[in-house]
Amino acid sequence: MKIILDTNFLIYCAKEKLDYLENLQNLLNEDFELVVPLQVIKELKMLRDDKLKKVKGKDKEACSLALKLLDANNVKSVKVKGDTVDEGIINLANEGKGNIVCTLDRGMRKILPRVILLNKNRQLIVAR
């Protein structure tokens, strides 16, 4: 089973200092492979290096920390097919049975068969 990480999930976890790897291990109690689409990495770098000054300090720091954590946790980067990042994530999620996406995106949560999200207590939960 692949656990696919989305940009907004990674940024939120970095901002809130949440250890998503440990939380996923506790939640799932089974083997899984953490993957991040190359487009998500590109998006994080673009936000971190924002030249237009649209992204503020804490968000830039969160993007930088998210990238460091991906490296530290040896998260596998994968190329996905799709015109947008979200489309690529949806395609990857549908490739294998049991794949789950970690996202805070409401639109994606409605489309995907299984997602991991955060509840009000900042705990990870599996929806569907």
CSV table of C-alpha atoms in Angstrom, one decimal:
chain,number,residue,atom,x,y,z
A,1,MET,CA,0.0,0.0,0.0
A,2,LYS,CA,1.2,3.5,-0.9
A,3,ILE,CA,0.6,6.5,1.3
A,4,ILE,CA,0.7,9.6,-1.0
A,5,LEU,CA,1.5,12.9,0.6
A,6,ASP,CA,-0.1,16.1,-0.7
A,7,THR,CA,1.4,19.6,-0.4
A,8,ASN,CA,-1.1,21.1,2.0
A,9,PHE,CA,-0.8,18.1,4.3
A,10,LEU,CA,3.0,18.4,4.4
A,11,ILE,CA,2.9,22.2,5.1
A,12,TYR,CA,0.3,21.8,7.9
A,13,CYS,CA,2.3,19.1,9.6
A,14,ALA,CA,5.5,21.2,9.3
A,15,LYS,CA,3.8,24.3,10.7
A,16,GLU,CA,2.2,22.3,13.6
A,17,LYS,CA,5.3,20.2,14.3
A,18,LEU,CA,3.4,17.0,13.7
A,19,ASP,CA,5.4,13.8,13.1
A,20,TYR,CA,3.3,12.4,10.3
A,21,LEU,CA,5.5,9.3,9.9
A,22,GLU,CA,5.0,8.2,13.5
A,23,ASN,CA,1.3,9.1,13.4
A,24,LEU,CA,0.8,7.0,10.3
A,25,GLN,CA,2.6,4.0,11.8
A,26,ASN,CA,0.3,4.2,14.9
A,27,LEU,CA,-2.8,4.7,12.8
A,28,LEU,CA,-2.3,2.0,10.2
A,29,ASN,CA,-0.5,-0.9,12.0
A,30,GLU,CA,0.6,-2.4,8.7
A,31,ASP,CA,3.4,-1.9,6.2
A,32,PHE,CA,3.2,1.0,3.8
A,33,GLU,CA,5.4,2.9,1.4
A,34,LEU,CA,5.4,6.7,1.8
A,35,VAL,CA,5.5,8.5,-1.6
A,36,VAL,CA,5.5,12.1,-2.7
A,37,PRO,CA,4.8,13.2,-6.3
A,38,LEU,CA,7.7,15.2,-7.9
A,39,GLN,CA,5.1,17.9,-8.6
A,40,VAL,CA,4.5,18.3,-4.8
A,41,ILE,CA,8.3,18.7,-4.2
A,42,LYS,CA,8.4,21.3,-7.0
A,43,GLU,CA,5.4,23.1,-5.5
A,44,LEU,CA,7.1,23.2,-2.0
A,45,LYS,CA,10.3,24.5,-3.5
A,46,MET,CA,8.3,27.2,-5.5
A,47,LEU,CA,6.5,28.3,-2.4
A,48,ARG,CA,9.7,28.3,-0.3
A,49,ASP,CA,11.6,30.3,-2.9
A,50,ASP,CA,8.6,32.6,-3.7
A,51,LYS,CA,10.0,35.6,-5.6
A,52,LEU,CA,6.7,37.5,-5.7
A,53,LYS,CA,6.6,37.8,-1.9
A,54,LYS,CA,3.1,36.2,-1.7
A,55,VAL,CA,4.2,33.6,0.8
A,56,LYS,CA,4.9,34.9,4.3
A,57,GLY,CA,7.7,33.9,6.7
A,58,LYS,CA,6.0,31.0,8.6
A,59,ASP,CA,4.7,29.4,5.4
A,60,LYS,CA,8.2,29.6,3.8
A,61,GLU,CA,9.7,28.1,6.9
A,62,ALA,CA,7.1,25.3,6.8
A,63,CYS,CA,7.8,24.5,3.2
A,64,SER,CA,11.5,24.4,3.9
A,65,LEU,CA,10.9,22.1,6.9
A,66,ALA,CA,8.6,19.9,4.9
A,67,LEU,CA,11.3,19.4,2.3
A,68,LYS,CA,13.9,18.5,5.0
A,69,LEU,CA,11.5,16.0,6.6
A,70,LEU,CA,10.9,14.3,3.2
A,71,ASP,CA,14.6,13.8,2.9
A,72,ALA,CA,15.1,12.7,6.6
A,73,ASN,CA,12.2,10.2,6.4
A,74,ASN,CA,13.5,8.8,3.0
A,75,VAL,CA,10.2,9.4,1.4
A,76,LYS,CA,10.2,8.1,-2.2
A,77,SER,CA,9.6,10.7,-4.9
A,78,VAL,CA,7.5,9.5,-7.9
A,79,LYS,CA,6.5,11.0,-11.2
A,80,VAL,CA,2.8,11.0,-11.7
A,81,LYS,CA,0.6,11.6,-14.8
A,82,GLY,CA,-1.7,14.5,-14.9
A,83,ASP,CA,-2.1,18.1,-16.0
A,84,THR,CA,-2.2,19.3,-12.3
A,85,VAL,CA,-0.7,18.2,-9.1
A,86,ASP,CA,-4.1,17.1,-7.8
A,87,GLU,CA,-4.9,15.2,-11.0
A,88,GLY,CA,-1.6,13.4,-10.7
A,89,ILE,CA,-2.2,12.5,-7.1
A,90,ILE,CA,-5.7,11.2,-7.9
A,91,ASN,CA,-4.3,9.1,-10.8
A,92,LEU,CA,-1.6,7.6,-8.5
A,93,ALA,CA,-4.2,6.8,-5.8
A,94,ASN,CA,-6.3,4.9,-8.3
A,95,GLU,CA,-3.4,2.9,-9.6
A,96,GLY,CA,-3.3,0.4,-6.8
A,97,LYS,CA,-5.8,-1.1,-4.5
A,98,GLY,CA,-5.5,0.3,-1.0
A,99,ASN,CA,-3.5,3.4,-1.8
A,100,ILE,CA,-4.4,6.3,0.5
A,101,VAL,CA,-3.8,10.1,0.1
A,102,CYS,CA,-2.9,12.3,3.0
A,103,THR,CA,-4.6,15.6,2.2
A,104,LEU,CA,-6.5,18.5,3.6
A,105,ASP,CA,-8.0,19.5,0.3
A,106,ARG,CA,-11.8,19.2,0.5
A,107,GLY,CA,-12.2,18.8,-3.3
A,108,MET,CA,-9.8,15.9,-3.4
A,109,ARG,CA,-11.4,14.3,-0.3
A,110,LYS,CA,-14.7,14.1,-2.1
A,111,ILE,CA,-13.2,12.4,-5.2
A,112,LEU,CA,-10.7,9.9,-3.6
A,113,PRO,CA,-11.9,6.6,-2.2
A,114,ARG,CA,-9.6,6.7,0.9
A,115,VAL,CA,-7.9,9.6,2.5
A,116,ILE,CA,-6.1,10.4,5.7
A,117,LEU,CA,-6.9,13.7,7.2
A,118,LEU,CA,-6.6,15.5,10.5
A,119,ASN,CA,-9.5,15.9,12.9
A,120,LYS,CA,-10.1,18.8,15.2
A,121,ASN,CA,-7.7,17.3,17.8
A,122,ARG,CA,-4.9,17.3,15.2
A,123,GLN,CA,-5.0,13.5,15.0
A,124,LEU,CA,-4.8,11.5,11.8
A,125,ILE,CA,-7.9,9.6,10.8
A,126,VAL,CA,-8.8,7.4,7.8
A,127,ALA,CA,-11.9,8.5,6.0
A,128,ARG,CA,-13.8,5.8,4.1
